[in-house]
PDB file of C-alpha atoms in Angstrom:
ATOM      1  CA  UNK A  85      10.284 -20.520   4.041  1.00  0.00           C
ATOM      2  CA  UNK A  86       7.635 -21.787   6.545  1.00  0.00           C
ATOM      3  CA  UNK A  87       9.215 -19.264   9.145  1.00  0.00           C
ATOM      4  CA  UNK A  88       8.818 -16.647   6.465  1.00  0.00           C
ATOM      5  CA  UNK A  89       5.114 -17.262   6.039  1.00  0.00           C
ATOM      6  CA  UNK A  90       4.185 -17.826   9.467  1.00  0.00           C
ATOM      7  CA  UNK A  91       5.666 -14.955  10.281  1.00  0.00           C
ATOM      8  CA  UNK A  92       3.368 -12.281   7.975  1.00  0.00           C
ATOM      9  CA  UNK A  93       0.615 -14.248   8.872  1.00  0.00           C
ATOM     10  CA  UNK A  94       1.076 -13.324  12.238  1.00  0.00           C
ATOM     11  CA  UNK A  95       0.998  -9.865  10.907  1.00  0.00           C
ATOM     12  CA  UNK A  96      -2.565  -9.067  11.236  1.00  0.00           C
ATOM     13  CA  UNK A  97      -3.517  -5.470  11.556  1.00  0.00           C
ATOM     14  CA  UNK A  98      -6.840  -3.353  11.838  1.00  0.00           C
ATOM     15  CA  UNK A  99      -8.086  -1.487   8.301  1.00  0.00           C
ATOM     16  CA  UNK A 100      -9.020   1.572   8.122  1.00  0.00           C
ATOM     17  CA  UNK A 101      -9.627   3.630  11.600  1.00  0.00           C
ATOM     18  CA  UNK A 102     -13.292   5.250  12.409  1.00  0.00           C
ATOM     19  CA  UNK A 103     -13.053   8.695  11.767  1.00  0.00           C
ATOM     20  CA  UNK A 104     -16.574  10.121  13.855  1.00  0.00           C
ATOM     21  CA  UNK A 105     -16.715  11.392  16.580  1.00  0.00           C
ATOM     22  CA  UNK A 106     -19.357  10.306  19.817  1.00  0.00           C
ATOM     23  CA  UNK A 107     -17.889   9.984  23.371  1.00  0.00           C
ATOM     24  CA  UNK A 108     -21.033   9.629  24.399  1.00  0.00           C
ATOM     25  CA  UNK A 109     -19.756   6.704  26.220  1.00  0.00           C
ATOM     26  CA  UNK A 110     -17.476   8.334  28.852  1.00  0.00           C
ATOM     27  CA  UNK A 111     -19.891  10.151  30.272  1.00  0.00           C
ATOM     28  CA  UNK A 112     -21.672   8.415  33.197  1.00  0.00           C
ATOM     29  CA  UNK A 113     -24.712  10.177  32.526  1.00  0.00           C
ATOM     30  CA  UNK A 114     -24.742   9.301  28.766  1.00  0.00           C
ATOM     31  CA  UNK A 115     -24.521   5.516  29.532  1.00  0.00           C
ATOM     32  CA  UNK A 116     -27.398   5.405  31.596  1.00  0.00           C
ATOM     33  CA  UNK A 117     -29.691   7.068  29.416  1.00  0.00           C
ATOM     34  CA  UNK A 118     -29.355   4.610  26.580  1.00  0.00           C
ATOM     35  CA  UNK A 119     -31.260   1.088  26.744  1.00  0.00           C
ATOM     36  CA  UNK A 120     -28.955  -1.355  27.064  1.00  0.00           C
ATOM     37  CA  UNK A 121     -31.367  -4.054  25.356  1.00  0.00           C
ATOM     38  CA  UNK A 122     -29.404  -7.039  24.364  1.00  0.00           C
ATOM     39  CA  UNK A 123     -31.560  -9.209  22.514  1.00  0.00           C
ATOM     40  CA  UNK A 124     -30.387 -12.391  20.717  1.00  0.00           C
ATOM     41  CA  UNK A 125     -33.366 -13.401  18.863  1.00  0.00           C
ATOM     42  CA  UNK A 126     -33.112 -12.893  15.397  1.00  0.00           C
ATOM     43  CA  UNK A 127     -35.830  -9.395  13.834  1.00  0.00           C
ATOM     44  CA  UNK A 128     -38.608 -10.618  12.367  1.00  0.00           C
ATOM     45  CA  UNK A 129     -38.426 -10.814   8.681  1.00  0.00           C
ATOM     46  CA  UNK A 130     -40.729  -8.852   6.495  1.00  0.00           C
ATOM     47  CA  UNK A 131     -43.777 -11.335   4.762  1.00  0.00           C
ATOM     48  CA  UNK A 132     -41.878 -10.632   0.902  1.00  0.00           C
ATOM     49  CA  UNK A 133     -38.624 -11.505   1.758  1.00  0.00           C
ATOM     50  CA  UNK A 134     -37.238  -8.083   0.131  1.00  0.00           C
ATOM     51  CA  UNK A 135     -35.138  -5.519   0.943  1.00  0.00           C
ATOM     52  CA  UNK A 136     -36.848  -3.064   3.720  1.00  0.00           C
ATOM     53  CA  UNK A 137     -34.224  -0.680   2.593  1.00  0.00           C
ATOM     54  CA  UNK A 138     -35.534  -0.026  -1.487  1.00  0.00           C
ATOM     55  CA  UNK A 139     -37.569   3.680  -0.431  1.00  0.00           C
ATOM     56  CA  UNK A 140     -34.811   5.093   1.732  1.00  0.00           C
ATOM     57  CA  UNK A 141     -32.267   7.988   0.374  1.00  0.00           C
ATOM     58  CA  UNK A 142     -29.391   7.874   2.570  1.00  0.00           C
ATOM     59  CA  UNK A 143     -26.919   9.906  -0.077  1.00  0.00           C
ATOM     60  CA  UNK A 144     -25.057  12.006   2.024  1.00  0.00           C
ATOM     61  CA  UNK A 145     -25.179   9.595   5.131  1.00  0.00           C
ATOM     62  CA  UNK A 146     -22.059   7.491   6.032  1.00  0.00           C
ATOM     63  CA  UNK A 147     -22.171   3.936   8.643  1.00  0.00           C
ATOM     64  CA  UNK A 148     -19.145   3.503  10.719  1.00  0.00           C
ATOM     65  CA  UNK A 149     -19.256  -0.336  11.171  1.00  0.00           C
ATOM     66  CA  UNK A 150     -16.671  -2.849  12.992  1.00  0.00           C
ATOM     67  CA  UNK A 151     -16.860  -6.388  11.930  1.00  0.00           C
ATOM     68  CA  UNK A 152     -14.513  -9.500  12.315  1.00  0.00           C
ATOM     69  CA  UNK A 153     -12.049 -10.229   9.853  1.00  0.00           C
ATOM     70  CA  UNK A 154     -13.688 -13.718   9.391  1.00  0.00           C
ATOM     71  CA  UNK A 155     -16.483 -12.403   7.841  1.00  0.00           C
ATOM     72  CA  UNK A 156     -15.240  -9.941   5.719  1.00  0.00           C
ATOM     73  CA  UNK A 157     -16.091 -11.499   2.177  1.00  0.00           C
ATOM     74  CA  UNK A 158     -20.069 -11.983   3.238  1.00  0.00           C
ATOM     75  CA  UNK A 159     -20.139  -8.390   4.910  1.00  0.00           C
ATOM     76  CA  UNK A 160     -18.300  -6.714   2.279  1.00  0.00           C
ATOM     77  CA  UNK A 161     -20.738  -7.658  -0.155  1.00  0.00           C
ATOM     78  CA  UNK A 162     -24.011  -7.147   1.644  1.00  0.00           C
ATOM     79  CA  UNK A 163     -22.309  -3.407   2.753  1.00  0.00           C
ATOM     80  CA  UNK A 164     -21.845  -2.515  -1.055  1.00  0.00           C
ATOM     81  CA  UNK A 165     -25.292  -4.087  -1.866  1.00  0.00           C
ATOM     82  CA  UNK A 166     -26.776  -1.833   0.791  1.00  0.00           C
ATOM     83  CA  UNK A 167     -24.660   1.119  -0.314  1.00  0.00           C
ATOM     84  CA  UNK A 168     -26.062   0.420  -4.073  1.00  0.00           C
ATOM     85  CA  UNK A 169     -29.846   0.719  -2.904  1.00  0.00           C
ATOM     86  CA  UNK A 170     -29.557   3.792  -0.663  1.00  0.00           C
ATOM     87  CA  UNK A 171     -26.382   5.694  -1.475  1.00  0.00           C
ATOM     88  CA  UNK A 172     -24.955   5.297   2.340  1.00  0.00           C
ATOM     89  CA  UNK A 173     -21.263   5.166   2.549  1.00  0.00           C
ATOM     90  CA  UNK A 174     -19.740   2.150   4.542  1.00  0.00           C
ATOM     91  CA  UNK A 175     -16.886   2.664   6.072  1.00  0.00           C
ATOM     92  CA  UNK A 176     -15.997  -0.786   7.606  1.00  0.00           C
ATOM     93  CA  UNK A 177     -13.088  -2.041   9.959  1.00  0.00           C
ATOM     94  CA  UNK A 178     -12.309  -5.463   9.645  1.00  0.00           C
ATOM     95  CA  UNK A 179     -10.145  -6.499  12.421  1.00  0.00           C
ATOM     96  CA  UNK A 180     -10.005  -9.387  15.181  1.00  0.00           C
ATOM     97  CA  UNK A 181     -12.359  -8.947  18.235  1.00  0.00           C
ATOM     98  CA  UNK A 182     -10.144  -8.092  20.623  1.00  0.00           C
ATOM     99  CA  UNK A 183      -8.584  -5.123  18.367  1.00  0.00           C
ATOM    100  CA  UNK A 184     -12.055  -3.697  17.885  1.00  0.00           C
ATOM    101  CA  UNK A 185     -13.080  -4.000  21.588  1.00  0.00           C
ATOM    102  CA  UNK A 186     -10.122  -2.020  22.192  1.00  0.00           C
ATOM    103  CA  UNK A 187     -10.806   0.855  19.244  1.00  0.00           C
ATOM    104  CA  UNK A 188     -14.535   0.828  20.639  1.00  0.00           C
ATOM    105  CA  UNK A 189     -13.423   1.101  23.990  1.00  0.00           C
ATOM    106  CA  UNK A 190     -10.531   3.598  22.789  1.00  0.00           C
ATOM    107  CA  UNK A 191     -12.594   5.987  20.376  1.00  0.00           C
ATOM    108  CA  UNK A 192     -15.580   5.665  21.745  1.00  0.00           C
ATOM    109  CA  UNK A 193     -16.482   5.832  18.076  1.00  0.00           C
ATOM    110  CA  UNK A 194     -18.560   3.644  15.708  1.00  0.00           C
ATOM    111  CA  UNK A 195     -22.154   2.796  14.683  1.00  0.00           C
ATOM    112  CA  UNK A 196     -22.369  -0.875  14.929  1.00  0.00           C
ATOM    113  CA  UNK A 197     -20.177  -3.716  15.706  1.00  0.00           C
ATOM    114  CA  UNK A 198     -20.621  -7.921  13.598  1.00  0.00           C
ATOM    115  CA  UNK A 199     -18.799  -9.503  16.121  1.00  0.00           C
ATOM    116  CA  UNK A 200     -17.861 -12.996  15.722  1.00  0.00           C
ATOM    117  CA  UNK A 201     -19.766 -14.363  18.289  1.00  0.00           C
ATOM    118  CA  UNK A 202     -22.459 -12.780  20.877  1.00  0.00           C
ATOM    119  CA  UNK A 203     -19.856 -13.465  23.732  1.00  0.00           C
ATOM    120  CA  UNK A 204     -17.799 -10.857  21.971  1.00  0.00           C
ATOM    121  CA  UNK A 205     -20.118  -8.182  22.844  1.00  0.00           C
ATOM    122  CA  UNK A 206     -19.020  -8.374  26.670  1.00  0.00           C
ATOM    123  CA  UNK A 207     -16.263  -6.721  26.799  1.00  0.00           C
ATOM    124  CA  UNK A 208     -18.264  -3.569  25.325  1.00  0.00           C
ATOM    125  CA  UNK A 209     -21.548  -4.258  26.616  1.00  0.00           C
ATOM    126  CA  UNK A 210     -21.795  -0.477  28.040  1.00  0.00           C
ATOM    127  CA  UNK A 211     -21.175   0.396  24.713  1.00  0.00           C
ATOM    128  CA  UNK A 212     -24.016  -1.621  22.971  1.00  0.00           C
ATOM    129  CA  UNK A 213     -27.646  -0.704  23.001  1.00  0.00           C
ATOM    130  CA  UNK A 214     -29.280  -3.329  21.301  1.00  0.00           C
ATOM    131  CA  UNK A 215     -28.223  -6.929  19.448  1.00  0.00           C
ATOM    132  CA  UNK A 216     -29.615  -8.311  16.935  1.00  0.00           C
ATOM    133  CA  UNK A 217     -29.122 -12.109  16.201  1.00  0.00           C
ATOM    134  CA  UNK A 218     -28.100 -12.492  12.213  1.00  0.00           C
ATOM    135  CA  UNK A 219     -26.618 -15.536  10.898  1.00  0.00           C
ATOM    136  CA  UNK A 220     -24.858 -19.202  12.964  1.00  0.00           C
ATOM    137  CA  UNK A 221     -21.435 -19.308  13.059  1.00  0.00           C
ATOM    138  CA  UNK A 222     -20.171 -22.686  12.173  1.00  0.00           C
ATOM    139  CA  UNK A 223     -16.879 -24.054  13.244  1.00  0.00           C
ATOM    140  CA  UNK A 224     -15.177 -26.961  11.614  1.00  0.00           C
ATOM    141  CA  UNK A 225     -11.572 -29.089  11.200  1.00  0.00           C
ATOM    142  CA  UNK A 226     -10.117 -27.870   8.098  1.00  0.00           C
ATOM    143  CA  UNK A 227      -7.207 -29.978   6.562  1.00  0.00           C
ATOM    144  CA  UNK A 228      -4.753 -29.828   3.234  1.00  0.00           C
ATOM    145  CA  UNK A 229      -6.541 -31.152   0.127  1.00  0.00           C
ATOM    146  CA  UNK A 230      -6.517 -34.393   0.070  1.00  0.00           C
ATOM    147  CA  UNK A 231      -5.803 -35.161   3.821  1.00  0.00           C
ATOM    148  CA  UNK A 232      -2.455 -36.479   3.746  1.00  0.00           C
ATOM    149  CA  UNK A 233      -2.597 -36.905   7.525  1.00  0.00           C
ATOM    150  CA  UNK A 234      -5.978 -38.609   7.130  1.00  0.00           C
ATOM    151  CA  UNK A 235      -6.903 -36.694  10.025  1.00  0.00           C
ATOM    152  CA  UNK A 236     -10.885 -38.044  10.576  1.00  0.00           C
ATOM    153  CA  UNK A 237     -11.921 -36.173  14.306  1.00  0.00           C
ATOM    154  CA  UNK A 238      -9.972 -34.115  16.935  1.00  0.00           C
ATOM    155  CA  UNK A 239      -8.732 -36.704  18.209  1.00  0.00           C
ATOM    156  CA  UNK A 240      -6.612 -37.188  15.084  1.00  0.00           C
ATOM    157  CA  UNK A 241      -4.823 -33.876  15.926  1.00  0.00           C
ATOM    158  CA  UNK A 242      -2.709 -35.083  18.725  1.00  0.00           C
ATOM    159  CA  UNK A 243      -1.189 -38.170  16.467  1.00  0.00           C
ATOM    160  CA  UNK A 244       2.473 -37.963  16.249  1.00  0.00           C
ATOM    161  CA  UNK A 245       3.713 -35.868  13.223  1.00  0.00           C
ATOM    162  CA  UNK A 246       0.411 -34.012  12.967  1.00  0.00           C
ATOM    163  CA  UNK A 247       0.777 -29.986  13.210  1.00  0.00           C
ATOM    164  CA  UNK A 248      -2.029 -27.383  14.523  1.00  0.00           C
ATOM    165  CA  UNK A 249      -2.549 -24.111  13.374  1.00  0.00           C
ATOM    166  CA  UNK A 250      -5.529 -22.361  16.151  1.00  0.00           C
ATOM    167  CA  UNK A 251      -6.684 -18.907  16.079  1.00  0.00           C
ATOM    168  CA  UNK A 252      -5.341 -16.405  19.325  1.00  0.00           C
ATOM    169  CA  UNK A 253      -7.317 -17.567  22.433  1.00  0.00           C
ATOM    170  CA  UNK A 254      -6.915 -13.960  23.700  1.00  0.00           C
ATOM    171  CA  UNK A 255      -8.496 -12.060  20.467  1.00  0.00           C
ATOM    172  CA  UNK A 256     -10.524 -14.586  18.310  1.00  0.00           C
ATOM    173  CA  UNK A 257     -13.729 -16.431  18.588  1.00  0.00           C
ATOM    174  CA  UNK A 258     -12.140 -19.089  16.820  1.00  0.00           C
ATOM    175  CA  UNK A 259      -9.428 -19.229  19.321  1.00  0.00           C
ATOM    176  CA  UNK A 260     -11.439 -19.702  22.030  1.00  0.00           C
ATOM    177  CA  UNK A 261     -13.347 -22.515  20.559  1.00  0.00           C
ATOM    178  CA  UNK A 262     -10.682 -24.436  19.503  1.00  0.00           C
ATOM    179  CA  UNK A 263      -9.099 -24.050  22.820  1.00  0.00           C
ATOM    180  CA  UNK A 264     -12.006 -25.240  24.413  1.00  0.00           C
ATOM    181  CA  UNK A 265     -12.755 -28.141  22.227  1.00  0.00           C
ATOM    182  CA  UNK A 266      -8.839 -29.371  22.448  1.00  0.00           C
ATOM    183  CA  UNK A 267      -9.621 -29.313  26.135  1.00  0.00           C
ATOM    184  CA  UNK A 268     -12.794 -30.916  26.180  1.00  0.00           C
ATOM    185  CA  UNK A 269     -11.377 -33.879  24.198  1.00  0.00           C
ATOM    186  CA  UNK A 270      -8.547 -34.007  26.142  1.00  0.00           C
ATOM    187  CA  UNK A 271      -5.703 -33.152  23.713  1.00  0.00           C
ATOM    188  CA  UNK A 272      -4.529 -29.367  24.617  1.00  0.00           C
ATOM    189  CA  UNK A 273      -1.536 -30.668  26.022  1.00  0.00           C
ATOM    190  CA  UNK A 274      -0.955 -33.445  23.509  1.00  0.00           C
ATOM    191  CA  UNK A 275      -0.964 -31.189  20.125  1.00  0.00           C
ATOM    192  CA  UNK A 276       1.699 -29.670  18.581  1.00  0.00           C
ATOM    193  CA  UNK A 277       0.312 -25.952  17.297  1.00  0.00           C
ATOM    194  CA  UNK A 278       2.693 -24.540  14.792  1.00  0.00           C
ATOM    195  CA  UNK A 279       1.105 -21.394  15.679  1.00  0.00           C
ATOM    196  CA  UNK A 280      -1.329 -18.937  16.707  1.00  0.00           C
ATOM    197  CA  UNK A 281      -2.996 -16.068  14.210  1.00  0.00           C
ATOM    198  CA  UNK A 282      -5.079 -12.997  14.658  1.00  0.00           C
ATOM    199  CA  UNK A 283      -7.850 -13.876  12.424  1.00  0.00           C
ATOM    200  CA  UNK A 284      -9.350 -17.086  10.984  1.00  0.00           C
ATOM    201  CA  UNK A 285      -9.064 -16.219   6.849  1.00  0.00           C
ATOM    202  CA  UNK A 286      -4.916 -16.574   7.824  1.00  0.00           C
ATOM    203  CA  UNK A 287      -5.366 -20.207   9.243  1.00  0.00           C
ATOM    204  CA  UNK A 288      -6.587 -20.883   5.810  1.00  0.00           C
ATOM    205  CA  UNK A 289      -4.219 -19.285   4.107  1.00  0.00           C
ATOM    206  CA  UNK A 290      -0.906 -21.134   6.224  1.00  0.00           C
ATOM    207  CA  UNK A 291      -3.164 -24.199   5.415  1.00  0.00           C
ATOM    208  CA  UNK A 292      -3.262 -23.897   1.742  1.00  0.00           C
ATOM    209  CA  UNK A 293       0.938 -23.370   1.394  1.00  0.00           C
ATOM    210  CA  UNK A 294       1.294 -26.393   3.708  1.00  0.00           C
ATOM    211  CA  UNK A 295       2.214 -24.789   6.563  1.00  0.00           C
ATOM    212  CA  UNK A 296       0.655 -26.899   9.105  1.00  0.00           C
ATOM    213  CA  UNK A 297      -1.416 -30.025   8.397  1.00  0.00           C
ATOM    214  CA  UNK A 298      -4.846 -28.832  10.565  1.00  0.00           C
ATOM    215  CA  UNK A 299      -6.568 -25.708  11.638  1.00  0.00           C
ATOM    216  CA  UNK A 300     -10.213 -25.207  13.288  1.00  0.00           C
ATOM    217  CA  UNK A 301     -11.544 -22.400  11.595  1.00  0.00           C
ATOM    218  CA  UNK A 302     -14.742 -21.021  10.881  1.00  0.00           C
ATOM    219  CA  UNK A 303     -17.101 -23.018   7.862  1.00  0.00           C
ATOM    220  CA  UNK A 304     -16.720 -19.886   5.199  1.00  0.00           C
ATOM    221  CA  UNK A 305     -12.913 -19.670   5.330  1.00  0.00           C
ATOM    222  CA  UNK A 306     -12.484 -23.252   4.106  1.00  0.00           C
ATOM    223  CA  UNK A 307     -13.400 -21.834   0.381  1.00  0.00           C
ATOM    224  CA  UNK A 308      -9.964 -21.090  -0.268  1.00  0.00           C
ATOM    225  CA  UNK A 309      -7.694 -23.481  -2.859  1.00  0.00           C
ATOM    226  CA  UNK A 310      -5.912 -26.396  -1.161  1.00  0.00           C
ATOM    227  CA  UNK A 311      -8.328 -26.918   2.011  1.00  0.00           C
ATOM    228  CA  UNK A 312     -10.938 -29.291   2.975  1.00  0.00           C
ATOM    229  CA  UNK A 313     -13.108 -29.623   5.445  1.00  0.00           C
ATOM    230  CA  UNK A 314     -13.153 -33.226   7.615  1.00  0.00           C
ATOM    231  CA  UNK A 315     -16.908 -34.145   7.931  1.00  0.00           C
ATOM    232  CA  UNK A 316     -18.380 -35.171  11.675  1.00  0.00           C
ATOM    233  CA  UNK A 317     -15.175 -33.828  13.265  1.00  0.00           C
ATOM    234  CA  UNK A 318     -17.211 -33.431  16.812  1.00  0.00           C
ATOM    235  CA  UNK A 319     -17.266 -29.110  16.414  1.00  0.00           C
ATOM    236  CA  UNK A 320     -21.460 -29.909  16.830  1.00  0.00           C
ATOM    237  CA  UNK A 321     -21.361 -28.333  19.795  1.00  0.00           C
ATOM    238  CA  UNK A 322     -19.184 -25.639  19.139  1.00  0.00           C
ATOM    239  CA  UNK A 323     -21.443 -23.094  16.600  1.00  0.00           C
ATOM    240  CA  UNK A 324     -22.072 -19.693  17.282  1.00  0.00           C
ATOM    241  CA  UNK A 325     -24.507 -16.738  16.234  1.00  0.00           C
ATOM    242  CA  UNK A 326     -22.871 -13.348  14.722  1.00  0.00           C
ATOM    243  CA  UNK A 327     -24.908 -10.769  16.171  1.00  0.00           C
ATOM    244  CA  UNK A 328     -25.339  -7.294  14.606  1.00  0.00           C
ATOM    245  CA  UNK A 329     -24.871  -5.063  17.784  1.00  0.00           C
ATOM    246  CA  UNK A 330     -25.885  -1.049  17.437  1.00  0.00           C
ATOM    247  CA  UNK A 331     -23.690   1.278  19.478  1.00  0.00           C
ATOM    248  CA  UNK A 332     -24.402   3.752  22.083  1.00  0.00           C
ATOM    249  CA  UNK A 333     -22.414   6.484  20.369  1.00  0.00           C
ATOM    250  CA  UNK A 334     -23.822   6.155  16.723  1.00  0.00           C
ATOM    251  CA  UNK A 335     -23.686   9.730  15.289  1.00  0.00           C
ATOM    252  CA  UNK A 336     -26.476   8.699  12.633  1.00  0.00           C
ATOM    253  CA  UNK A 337     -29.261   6.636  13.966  1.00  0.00           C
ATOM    254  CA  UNK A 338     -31.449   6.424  10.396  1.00  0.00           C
ATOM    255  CA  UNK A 339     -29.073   5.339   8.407  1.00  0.00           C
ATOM    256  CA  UNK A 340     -28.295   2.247  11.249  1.00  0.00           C
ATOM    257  CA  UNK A 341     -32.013   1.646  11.414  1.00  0.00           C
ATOM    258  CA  UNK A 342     -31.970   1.074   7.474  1.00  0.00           C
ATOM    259  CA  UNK A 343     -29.187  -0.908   7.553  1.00  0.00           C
ATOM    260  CA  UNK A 344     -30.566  -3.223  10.051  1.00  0.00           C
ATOM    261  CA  UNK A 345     -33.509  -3.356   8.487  1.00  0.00           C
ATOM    262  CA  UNK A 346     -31.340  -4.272   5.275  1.00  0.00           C
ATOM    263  CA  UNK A 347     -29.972  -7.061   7.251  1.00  0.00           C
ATOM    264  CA  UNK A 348     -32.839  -8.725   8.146  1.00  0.00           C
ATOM    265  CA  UNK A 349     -33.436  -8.623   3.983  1.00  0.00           C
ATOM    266  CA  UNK A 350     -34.020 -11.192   1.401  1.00  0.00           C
ATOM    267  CA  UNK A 351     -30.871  -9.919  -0.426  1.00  0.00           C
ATOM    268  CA  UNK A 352     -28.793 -10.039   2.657  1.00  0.00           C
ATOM    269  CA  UNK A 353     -29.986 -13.440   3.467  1.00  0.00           C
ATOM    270  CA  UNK A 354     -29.068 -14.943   0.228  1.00  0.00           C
ATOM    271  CA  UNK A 355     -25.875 -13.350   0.247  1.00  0.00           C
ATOM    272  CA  UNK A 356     -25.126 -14.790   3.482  1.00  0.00           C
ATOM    273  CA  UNK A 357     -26.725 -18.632   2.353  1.00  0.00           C
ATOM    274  CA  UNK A 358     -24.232 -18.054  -0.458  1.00  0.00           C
ATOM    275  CA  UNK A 359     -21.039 -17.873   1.960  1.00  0.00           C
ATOM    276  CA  UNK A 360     -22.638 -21.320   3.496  1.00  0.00           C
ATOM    277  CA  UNK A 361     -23.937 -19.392   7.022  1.00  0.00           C
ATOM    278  CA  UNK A 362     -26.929 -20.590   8.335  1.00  0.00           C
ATOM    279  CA  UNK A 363     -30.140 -18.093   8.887  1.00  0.00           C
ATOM    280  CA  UNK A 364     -30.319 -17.682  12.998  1.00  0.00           C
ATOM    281  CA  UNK A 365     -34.111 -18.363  14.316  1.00  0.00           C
TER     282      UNK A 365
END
């Protein structure tokens, strides 16, 4: 049964493919003519607090967006929130970073990419013309209900009998950090990981059936039945800012203006305070 589990959790696939058009990046001469203005300071936010998005019309307009899979339920809802004000289709991919680098990369398609984390962005930077700073990523030690390990830090993780779920150190944000803070505490080689997955909401999800007894995921994936989160775990040091990154070869540049004004909303705020991120500054 655990194999069983494990083994469509593993299973993680991108949604629904782009469908537009661009190549503007594989031309040479296309590249260089856009800004490449990465900024990570979050937009400045407009004196009401409301949505910057209420006058526009964009019926008839579609947004071709990326985002990572571990903050799908947030983005979801601020995408049909903006779609309910101006009428803009969203077509979203949720997927891990590294599969969306690679479709960017690929396609040379898409209007924006909510990557996990700014570092993210590197692997596409030619492909990004600006960055906008959104929301803090948190990262924390998630356990079973109840804490039948009593698992209290990291350093918990590498008792005997204790089992590690981590996110793919090759493809995730989340993987990355938690390979980095295993190593910085001095346990990598001392923990016994049951397992590596493509995108954080599965850590919570093998955590929940009892598949493994630990996982370091991100804050808003702990809201799921039968996990807890272990206070002071020493993942301080470890938080992140999603970034909302606009794409060289966006095929409709009002409709991304609007929704990044939209972003930097009262609504989209509270929807994101809701999922427990913190604002950026």
């Amino acid at each position: 049964m655990r194999k069983n589990v494990l083994g469509i959790l593993l299973a993680g696939t991108i949604g629904s493919a782009l469908i537009t058009g661009c190549g503007a990046a594989s031309s040479g001469t296309a590249q260089s003519s856009a800004p490449q203005q990465t900024q990570e300071s979050a937009p400045a936010s407009d004196e009401a607090g409301t949505s910057t998005a209420d006058a526009a019309d964009l019926t008839g307009h579609t947004l071709m967006i990326y985002c990572g899979a571990g903050i799908t339920k947030p983005f979801q809802e601020i995408a049909d929130s903006f779609k309910s004000v101006t009428g803009c289709e969203m077509n979203v991919t949720y997927a891990n970073a590294g599969q969306i680098q690679s479709q960017i990369t690929t396609s040379e398609e898409g209007d924006m990419f909510i990557a996990g984390s700014a570092e993210e962005l590197k692997p596409v930077e030619s492909y990004v013309s600006e960055s906008r700073a959104l929301v803090k990523h948190i990262p924390v030690l998630a356990v079973q209900s109840g804490n039948p390990k009593n698992i209290t830090s990291l350093s918990g993780l590498a008792a005997e009998g204790v089992s590690l779920i981590i996110g793919d150190a090759d493809s995730t944000p989340i993987g990355k950090i938690a390979k980095k803070a295993l190593s910085d505490a001095g346990i990598l080689d001392k923990v016994q990981i049951a397992a590596s997955t493509a995108t954080a909401p599965q850590m919570a999800t093998a955590i929940a059936a009892g598949e493994a007894d630990a996982a370091i995921i991100w804050k808003e994936n702990c809201d799921a039945e039968g996990v807890e989160i272990v206070d002071n775990s020493g993942l301080e040091d470890y938080i992140k800012t999603i970034p909302a990154a606009s794409l060289i070869c966006s095929a409709d540049h009002d409709a991304r203006q609007a929704f990044l004004d939209y972003l930097n909303s009262g609504e989209a705020r509270e929807i994101w305070i809701k999922y427990g991120y913190e604002i950026a500054e």
